[in-house]
Amino acid sequence: MSGSIAAGWAVKRIGESNWNIENLYKYLTCRNKINSEESLSHVEPVHQDYECNYMKQPLHCDAADSERDIFECLQLKADFSNSLMRKAFTYEFGLGQILIDGEIIPSSLNHLLANYSRVPILIGTAELEWAHKKAIFYGFKSYTTVNERMAKEKAQLVVQQSLLPYLDTFVCNDTLKLMAQVALHNYLIWNSSGPTWEMTEFVESLQKMESDIEFTAPMVKEIDSYLQNNQSVYLYSFEYLPSKDLIEEEWVDVNLFGLKRKVRTERKLPIKYAFHGLDHAFIFTEGYSSNIFFPYGETERQISDALCQFLANFAKFGNPTVQPVHGIFWPVVNEDHSNYMKFAWPLEMVENNARWSKASFWNDLMSEIATFAAENGMGREFPFTNEEQLQLAAFRRAWWALWVLVAAIAFLLWIIIICLVTQKCLDVRSRHYKNIIVANV
């Protein structure tokens, strides 16, 4: 229902396999060990002596500086003849491909959506999915005004974390900066309102940007796949915000006079839009969503009744309104994504598609920028792997730590020299002689 199957984090999880050569090498050399209960429970206990991972001795490679070296070493030296080892590795890594009803589920997102959009779908998003995301999650530790440099950095971080896994092509740093710049121009007003920007308004722009990347754009892409397969799509936007205060509940660890205890705190949230998971409070929990709750009144009960009727009808008949619910008939969405249900009170059918206009910005424009940059040779031919990125970050930290150490040693040496010179000057033996008497003979 949330449109998350085509989001960047979901695509990345579908597309990546544990059976990559670097991960396999770590297990074969016993750097990583099979310790999960699920893997061990499927392999019968044995009485032979294995050093680790059901191997009598770990793999040893003379050179393992690159994936090519590792691959050649595995070809020559890796031994997979032990059936117990193969079985344990299979349960530890998972299957190479997902099998459902005898069919292989592809890792390609477009292939997945095109071939498996076979049944009607009821799908939608909240008005602003990340409306409850706090400023601290975007790196703001205290209230401040946002200048242009800071705005570019924050936008680039959002694009890098949320959009890049969604794309099929590698994006270099220059292209990433360009995409962040275009996104800023699209979501911020570059006139009298900025730069600089008030932090609360800027965070709201980041919330909208991230919500569109992770929910709106992938949802519209998924809808298009269902429409191309002539399936019925029922689209909604959940925009009802409770009339009374939203309360956030937190448990804080307090250490008072050596006694540790958990203290429950409550505070009102200044949220202006319906957010991710709020609709769950109207289906399952009567006003409680994650650690946020609100008083449940008559309007909330009417929203809950309508939402539950829609869902029950759709699950039973494939149509949310076999008969009108609260006087509303819910038709299928049009090809231009108009004609969707707006969950407010009263319920409303919206016949325009302005709500989903940002989807084409991310699905079409940003994808074209990334593809154009890749086809014209911008950036590295091969992207850094996760391990290479971690190593690069470690090298950067070590480089700065080295310079800090050099500066500290230099400062210490100067202090020692100054102390030695001062001590020498103040020493009695270093003073000028003032008791020399010259006698006249």
Coordinates of C-alpha atoms in Angstrom, one line a residue:
M1 CA 0.0 0.0 0.0
S2 CA 2.9 2.4 0.5
G3 CA 4.6 2.2 -2.9
S4 CA 7.9 1.3 -1.3
I5 CA 8.7 -1.7 -3.5
A6 CA 10.3 0.6 -6.0
A7 CA 12.0 2.8 -3.5
G8 CA 15.8 3.1 -3.5
W9 CA 16.4 1.2 -0.3
A10 CA 14.1 -1.6 -1.5
V11 CA 15.7 -1.8 -5.0
K12 CA 19.1 -1.9 -3.4
R13 CA 18.1 -4.8 -1.2
I14 CA 16.6 -6.7 -4.1
G15 CA 19.5 -6.1 -6.4
E16 CA 22.4 -6.9 -4.1
S17 CA 23.4 -10.5 -3.4
N18 CA 25.4 -11.9 -0.5
W19 CA 27.1 -14.1 -3.0
N20 CA 29.5 -11.4 -4.1
I21 CA 33.2 -12.4 -4.4
E22 CA 34.5 -10.3 -1.5
N23 CA 31.9 -11.6 1.0
L24 CA 32.6 -15.2 -0.1
Y25 CA 36.3 -14.6 0.3
K26 CA 35.9 -13.4 3.9
Y27 CA 34.0 -16.6 4.8
L28 CA 36.5 -18.9 3.0
T29 CA 39.4 -17.3 4.8
C30 CA 37.5 -17.4 8.1
R31 CA 37.4 -13.7 8.6
N32 CA 33.7 -14.0 8.8
K33 CA 32.3 -17.1 10.6
I34 CA 28.9 -18.9 10.3
N35 CA 27.3 -18.2 13.7
S36 CA 23.7 -17.6 12.9
E37 CA 21.4 -20.1 14.6
E38 CA 19.3 -20.5 11.4
S39 CA 22.3 -21.6 9.3
L40 CA 23.6 -24.0 11.9
S41 CA 20.2 -25.5 12.7
H42 CA 19.8 -26.7 9.1
V43 CA 23.2 -28.5 9.0
E44 CA 23.4 -31.7 10.9
P45 CA 26.1 -31.9 13.6
V46 CA 29.3 -33.7 12.6
H47 CA 32.0 -35.4 14.5
Q48 CA 34.9 -34.3 12.3
D49 CA 37.3 -31.6 13.3
Y50 CA 36.7 -28.4 11.3
E51 CA 38.7 -25.3 11.9
C52 CA 35.8 -23.0 10.9
N53 CA 32.9 -22.8 8.5
Y54 CA 32.9 -26.6 7.9
M55 CA 36.4 -26.3 6.4
K56 CA 39.4 -28.3 7.7
Q57 CA 41.7 -25.3 6.9
P58 CA 40.9 -21.7 5.7
L59 CA 41.7 -20.6 2.2
H60 CA 45.0 -18.9 1.8
C61 CA 45.6 -16.5 -1.2
D62 CA 49.1 -15.3 -2.1
A63 CA 47.6 -12.0 -3.4
A64 CA 44.2 -10.5 -2.7
D65 CA 44.6 -6.9 -3.6
S66 CA 41.9 -6.8 -6.2
E67 CA 38.7 -8.7 -7.1
R68 CA 40.7 -10.2 -10.0
D69 CA 43.3 -11.6 -7.6
I70 CA 40.6 -13.1 -5.4
F71 CA 38.8 -14.6 -8.3
E72 CA 41.9 -16.3 -9.6
C73 CA 42.7 -17.6 -6.1
L74 CA 39.2 -19.0 -5.7
Q75 CA 39.5 -20.8 -9.1
L76 CA 42.8 -22.4 -8.1
K77 CA 42.4 -23.1 -4.4
A78 CA 38.8 -23.0 -3.2
D79 CA 37.4 -26.4 -2.3
F80 CA 33.6 -26.8 -2.4
S81 CA 33.5 -30.6 -2.3
N82 CA 32.2 -30.8 1.2
S83 CA 28.4 -31.0 1.0
L84 CA 27.9 -29.8 4.6
M85 CA 29.9 -26.7 3.8
R86 CA 27.9 -26.0 0.7
K87 CA 24.6 -26.4 2.7
A88 CA 25.8 -24.1 5.5
F89 CA 27.0 -21.5 3.0
T90 CA 23.6 -21.6 1.2
Y91 CA 21.6 -21.0 4.4
E92 CA 24.1 -18.3 5.5
F93 CA 24.1 -16.4 2.2
G94 CA 20.6 -17.1 1.1
L95 CA 19.7 -18.3 -2.4
G96 CA 21.3 -16.7 -5.4
Q97 CA 17.8 -15.8 -6.7
I98 CA 14.4 -15.7 -5.0
L99 CA 12.0 -18.5 -6.1
I100 CA 8.2 -18.0 -5.7
D101 CA 5.9 -20.7 -7.1
G102 CA 8.8 -22.1 -9.2
E103 CA 9.5 -18.8 -10.9
I104 CA 12.7 -16.8 -10.5
I105 CA 12.1 -13.2 -9.2
P106 CA 14.4 -10.9 -11.2
S107 CA 16.7 -8.4 -9.5
S108 CA 16.0 -5.8 -12.2
L109 CA 13.3 -3.3 -10.9
N110 CA 11.8 -2.6 -14.3
H111 CA 11.6 -6.4 -15.1
L112 CA 10.1 -7.0 -11.7
L113 CA 7.4 -4.4 -12.1
A114 CA 6.6 -5.2 -15.7
N115 CA 6.3 -9.0 -15.3
Y116 CA 4.6 -9.2 -11.8
S117 CA 2.0 -6.5 -11.9
R118 CA -0.7 -9.0 -12.4
V119 CA -3.5 -8.1 -9.9
P120 CA -5.4 -5.0 -9.0
I121 CA -3.6 -2.8 -6.5
L122 CA -4.7 -0.2 -3.9
I123 CA -1.8 2.2 -3.3
G124 CA -1.0 5.6 -1.9
T125 CA 1.1 7.8 0.3
A126 CA 0.7 10.2 3.1
E127 CA 0.6 13.9 2.4
L128 CA 4.2 14.4 3.5
E129 CA 5.7 11.1 4.4
W130 CA 8.7 12.5 6.4
A131 CA 6.8 15.3 8.1
H132 CA 7.7 13.9 11.5
K133 CA 11.4 13.6 10.7
K134 CA 13.3 15.9 13.0
A135 CA 16.0 18.5 12.1
I136 CA 18.7 16.4 13.9
F137 CA 18.3 13.7 11.3
Y138 CA 19.5 16.2 8.6
G139 CA 22.5 17.1 10.7
F140 CA 21.2 20.2 12.5
K141 CA 22.2 19.9 16.1
S142 CA 21.0 23.4 17.1
Y143 CA 18.9 26.1 15.6
T144 CA 20.7 28.1 12.9
T145 CA 20.1 30.0 9.7
V146 CA 20.9 28.1 6.6
N147 CA 23.3 29.6 4.0
E148 CA 23.7 28.6 0.4
R149 CA 26.8 26.4 1.1
M150 CA 25.0 24.5 3.9
A151 CA 21.9 24.1 1.8
K152 CA 23.8 22.5 -1.1
E153 CA 25.5 20.1 1.3
K154 CA 22.2 19.0 2.9
A155 CA 20.5 18.6 -0.5
Q156 CA 23.5 16.6 -1.8
L157 CA 23.3 14.3 1.2
V158 CA 19.6 13.6 0.7
V159 CA 20.1 12.9 -3.0
Q160 CA 23.0 10.6 -2.4
Q161 CA 21.3 8.6 0.3
S162 CA 17.8 8.4 -1.2
L163 CA 18.1 8.7 -4.9
L164 CA 21.4 7.0 -5.9
P165 CA 20.2 3.4 -5.0
Y166 CA 17.1 4.1 -7.1
L167 CA 19.1 4.7 -10.3
D168 CA 20.5 2.1 -12.6
T169 CA 23.7 4.1 -13.5
F170 CA 26.7 5.1 -11.5
V171 CA 26.7 8.8 -10.6
C172 CA 30.0 10.6 -10.0
N173 CA 30.5 13.5 -7.5
D174 CA 30.2 16.3 -10.1
T175 CA 26.9 14.9 -11.4
L176 CA 25.7 14.4 -7.8
K177 CA 26.4 18.1 -7.1
L178 CA 24.6 19.1 -10.3
M179 CA 21.5 17.0 -9.3
A180 CA 21.5 18.4 -5.8
Q181 CA 21.7 22.0 -7.3
V182 CA 18.7 21.3 -9.6
A183 CA 16.8 19.8 -6.7
L184 CA 17.4 22.9 -4.6
H185 CA 16.1 25.1 -7.4
N186 CA 13.0 22.9 -7.6
Y187 CA 12.2 22.8 -3.9
L188 CA 13.4 26.2 -2.7
I189 CA 12.6 29.7 -3.9
W190 CA 15.9 31.5 -4.8
N191 CA 14.7 35.0 -4.3
S192 CA 13.7 37.2 -1.3
S193 CA 13.2 34.0 0.9
G194 CA 16.8 32.9 0.5
P195 CA 19.6 32.5 0.8
T196 CA 19.7 32.5 3.8
W197 CA 16.8 30.4 4.9
E198 CA 15.1 29.9 8.2
M199 CA 16.0 26.4 9.4
T200 CA 12.4 25.2 10.1
E201 CA 11.3 26.1 6.5
F202 CA 14.5 24.6 5.0
V203 CA 14.0 21.3 6.9
E204 CA 10.4 21.1 5.6
S205 CA 11.8 21.4 2.1
L206 CA 14.2 18.6 2.8
Q207 CA 11.3 16.5 4.1
K208 CA 9.3 17.1 0.9
M209 CA 12.4 16.3 -1.2
E210 CA 13.1 13.0 0.6
S211 CA 9.4 12.0 0.7
D212 CA 9.1 12.5 -3.1
I213 CA 12.3 10.5 -3.8
E214 CA 11.5 7.6 -1.5
F215 CA 7.7 7.3 -1.8
T216 CA 5.9 9.5 -4.5
A217 CA 8.3 8.8 -7.4
P218 CA 8.6 5.0 -6.9
M219 CA 4.9 4.7 -6.3
V220 CA 4.1 6.5 -9.6
K221 CA 6.5 4.2 -11.4
E222 CA 4.8 1.2 -9.9
I223 CA 1.4 2.5 -10.9
D224 CA 2.5 3.0 -14.5
S225 CA 3.6 -0.7 -14.6
Y226 CA 0.2 -1.8 -13.4
L227 CA -1.6 0.4 -15.9
Q228 CA 0.5 -0.9 -18.7
N229 CA -0.6 -4.4 -17.8
N230 CA -4.3 -3.3 -17.8
Q231 CA -4.7 -3.7 -14.1
S232 CA -7.1 -1.7 -11.9
V233 CA -5.2 0.8 -9.7
Y234 CA -6.9 2.6 -6.8
L235 CA -4.9 5.6 -5.7
Y236 CA -5.2 7.6 -2.5
S237 CA -3.5 10.4 -0.6
F238 CA -3.8 10.2 3.1
E239 CA -4.0 13.9 4.3
Y240 CA -6.1 13.8 7.5
L241 CA -4.2 15.2 10.5
P242 CA -5.9 14.7 13.8
S243 CA -7.7 17.8 15.1
K244 CA -6.1 17.5 18.6
D245 CA -2.5 17.5 19.7
L246 CA 0.0 14.8 18.5
I247 CA 1.9 13.6 21.5
E248 CA 5.4 11.9 21.2
E249 CA 6.2 9.4 23.9
E250 CA 9.8 8.7 24.7
W251 CA 11.6 6.6 27.4
V252 CA 14.8 8.2 28.6
D253 CA 17.5 6.6 30.7
V254 CA 18.1 8.6 33.8
N255 CA 21.0 8.1 36.2
L256 CA 20.1 9.8 39.5
F257 CA 22.4 9.3 42.5
G258 CA 23.7 6.0 41.1
L259 CA 20.2 4.7 40.4
K260 CA 19.4 3.9 36.8
R261 CA 15.8 4.1 35.7
K262 CA 13.7 4.7 32.7
V263 CA 11.5 7.8 32.7
R264 CA 8.6 8.3 30.4
T265 CA 8.4 11.7 28.8
E266 CA 5.7 13.3 26.6
R267 CA 5.8 16.4 24.3
K268 CA 3.6 17.9 21.7
L269 CA 4.8 17.7 18.1
P270 CA 4.4 20.7 15.8
I271 CA 3.5 18.6 12.8
K272 CA 1.5 20.2 10.0
Y273 CA 1.0 17.3 7.6
A274 CA -0.1 13.7 7.7
F275 CA 3.0 11.5 7.9
H276 CA 4.3 8.0 7.3
G277 CA 2.4 5.4 9.2
L278 CA -0.3 7.7 10.5
D279 CA -3.0 5.7 8.6
H280 CA -2.0 2.6 10.7
A281 CA -3.4 4.4 13.7
F282 CA -6.9 4.4 12.0
I283 CA -6.7 0.8 11.0
F284 CA -5.2 -1.1 13.9
T285 CA -4.5 1.0 17.1
E286 CA -7.1 3.7 17.6
G287 CA -4.7 6.6 17.7
Y288 CA -1.3 5.1 18.3
S289 CA 1.4 5.1 15.6
S290 CA 4.9 4.0 16.6
N291 CA 5.7 6.3 19.6
I292 CA 3.2 9.0 18.6
F293 CA -0.4 9.0 19.8
F294 CA -3.4 11.4 19.8
P295 CA -6.9 11.5 21.3
Y296 CA -9.4 9.5 19.3
G297 CA -12.6 11.5 18.6
E298 CA -15.7 11.1 16.5
T299 CA -14.1 12.3 13.3
E300 CA -11.2 9.9 13.7
R301 CA -13.7 7.0 14.1
Q302 CA -15.5 8.0 10.9
I303 CA -12.1 8.1 9.1
S304 CA -11.3 4.7 10.5
D305 CA -14.7 3.3 9.5
A306 CA -14.3 4.5 5.9
L307 CA -10.7 3.3 5.6
C308 CA -11.5 -0.1 7.0
Q309 CA -14.5 -0.6 4.7
F310 CA -12.4 0.4 1.6
L311 CA -9.7 -2.1 2.6
A312 CA -12.1 -4.9 3.4
N313 CA -13.9 -4.5 0.1
F314 CA -10.7 -4.3 -1.9
A315 CA -9.4 -7.5 -0.2
K316 CA -12.6 -9.3 -0.8
F317 CA -13.8 -8.1 -4.2
G318 CA -10.8 -6.2 -5.7
N319 CA -12.8 -3.0 -5.6
P320 CA -12.9 -0.7 -2.6
T321 CA -16.5 0.5 -3.3
V322 CA -18.7 -2.3 -4.5
Q323 CA -21.3 0.0 -2.9
P324 CA -20.6 3.7 -2.0
V325 CA -18.9 4.2 1.3
H326 CA -20.0 7.4 3.2
G327 CA -21.5 8.5 -0.1
I328 CA -18.2 8.1 -2.0
F329 CA -17.6 6.0 -5.1
W330 CA -13.9 5.2 -5.7
P331 CA -13.1 4.8 -9.4
V332 CA -9.8 3.5 -10.9
V333 CA -7.1 6.0 -11.5
N334 CA -6.6 7.6 -14.9
E335 CA -3.4 7.2 -17.0
D336 CA -2.3 10.8 -16.0
H337 CA -2.7 9.8 -12.3
S338 CA -5.8 11.9 -11.7
N339 CA -9.0 10.7 -10.1
Y340 CA -7.7 9.6 -6.7
M341 CA -9.1 9.5 -3.2
K342 CA -8.1 12.2 -0.7
F343 CA -8.4 10.9 2.8
A344 CA -9.4 14.0 4.7
W345 CA -12.8 14.7 6.3
P346 CA -15.1 14.8 4.5
L347 CA -13.7 12.3 2.0
E348 CA -13.0 13.8 -1.4
M349 CA -12.3 12.5 -4.9
V350 CA -9.7 14.7 -6.7
E351 CA -9.7 14.8 -10.4
N352 CA -6.4 16.5 -11.1
N353 CA -2.8 15.1 -10.8
A354 CA -1.0 18.1 -9.2
R355 CA -0.4 16.0 -6.1
W356 CA 2.0 13.7 -8.0
S357 CA 3.7 16.3 -10.2
K358 CA 7.1 15.9 -8.6
A359 CA 7.3 12.2 -9.6
S360 CA 8.3 13.1 -13.2
F361 CA 11.1 15.3 -11.9
W362 CA 12.8 12.3 -10.2
N363 CA 11.7 9.5 -12.5
D364 CA 12.4 11.3 -15.8
L365 CA 14.6 14.4 -15.4
M366 CA 17.0 13.1 -12.8
S367 CA 17.3 9.7 -14.5
E368 CA 18.1 11.5 -17.8
I369 CA 20.8 13.6 -16.1
A370 CA 22.4 10.5 -14.6
T371 CA 22.2 8.5 -17.9
F372 CA 23.6 11.4 -19.9
A373 CA 26.5 11.9 -17.5
A374 CA 27.3 8.1 -17.6
E375 CA 27.1 7.9 -21.4
N376 CA 29.5 10.8 -21.8
G377 CA 32.1 9.4 -19.6
M378 CA 31.7 11.7 -16.6
G379 CA 33.1 10.1 -13.5
R380 CA 34.9 6.9 -12.8
E381 CA 34.4 3.9 -15.0
F382 CA 33.9 1.6 -12.0
P383 CA 32.2 2.8 -8.8
F384 CA 33.8 2.3 -5.4
T385 CA 32.5 -0.7 -3.5
N386 CA 31.2 -0.3 0.0
E387 CA 34.4 -1.6 1.4
E388 CA 36.5 0.8 -0.7
Q389 CA 34.3 3.7 0.5
L390 CA 34.9 2.7 4.1
Q391 CA 38.7 2.4 3.4
L392 CA 38.7 5.8 1.7
A393 CA 36.9 7.4 4.7
A394 CA 39.4 5.7 7.0
F395 CA 42.3 7.0 5.0
R396 CA 40.9 10.5 5.2
R397 CA 40.5 10.3 9.0
A398 CA 44.0 8.9 9.3
W399 CA 45.4 11.7 7.2
W400 CA 43.9 14.4 9.4
A401 CA 44.9 12.5 12.5
L402 CA 48.5 12.4 11.3
W403 CA 48.5 16.2 10.8
V404 CA 47.0 16.7 14.2
L405 CA 49.7 14.4 15.7
V406 CA 52.5 16.4 13.8
A407 CA 51.1 19.7 15.1
A408 CA 50.9 18.3 18.6
I409 CA 54.5 17.0 18.5
A410 CA 55.7 20.4 17.1
F411 CA 53.8 22.3 19.8
L412 CA 55.3 20.0 22.5
L413 CA 58.8 20.4 21.1
W414 CA 58.5 24.2 21.2
I415 CA 57.2 24.1 24.8
I416 CA 60.2 21.9 25.8
I417 CA 62.7 24.3 24.0
I418 CA 61.1 27.4 25.7
C419 CA 61.2 25.7 29.1
L420 CA 64.9 24.7 28.6
V421 CA 65.9 28.2 27.5
T422 CA 64.0 29.8 30.4
Q423 CA 65.5 27.4 32.9
K424 CA 69.0 28.1 31.6
C425 CA 68.5 31.8 31.8
L426 CA 67.2 31.6 35.4
D427 CA 70.0 29.2 36.6
V428 CA 72.4 30.8 39.2
R429 CA 75.4 29.6 37.2
S430 CA 74.2 31.4 34.2
R431 CA 74.0 34.9 35.9
H432 CA 76.6 37.6 35.3
Y433 CA 79.4 38.0 37.8
K434 CA 78.8 41.1 40.0
N435 CA 81.3 40.4 42.8
I436 CA 84.6 41.0 41.0
I437 CA 86.8 43.5 42.8
V438 CA 89.6 45.2 40.8
A439 CA 92.4 46.5 43.2
N440 CA 94.8 49.2 42.4
V441 CA 98.3 47.9 42.8

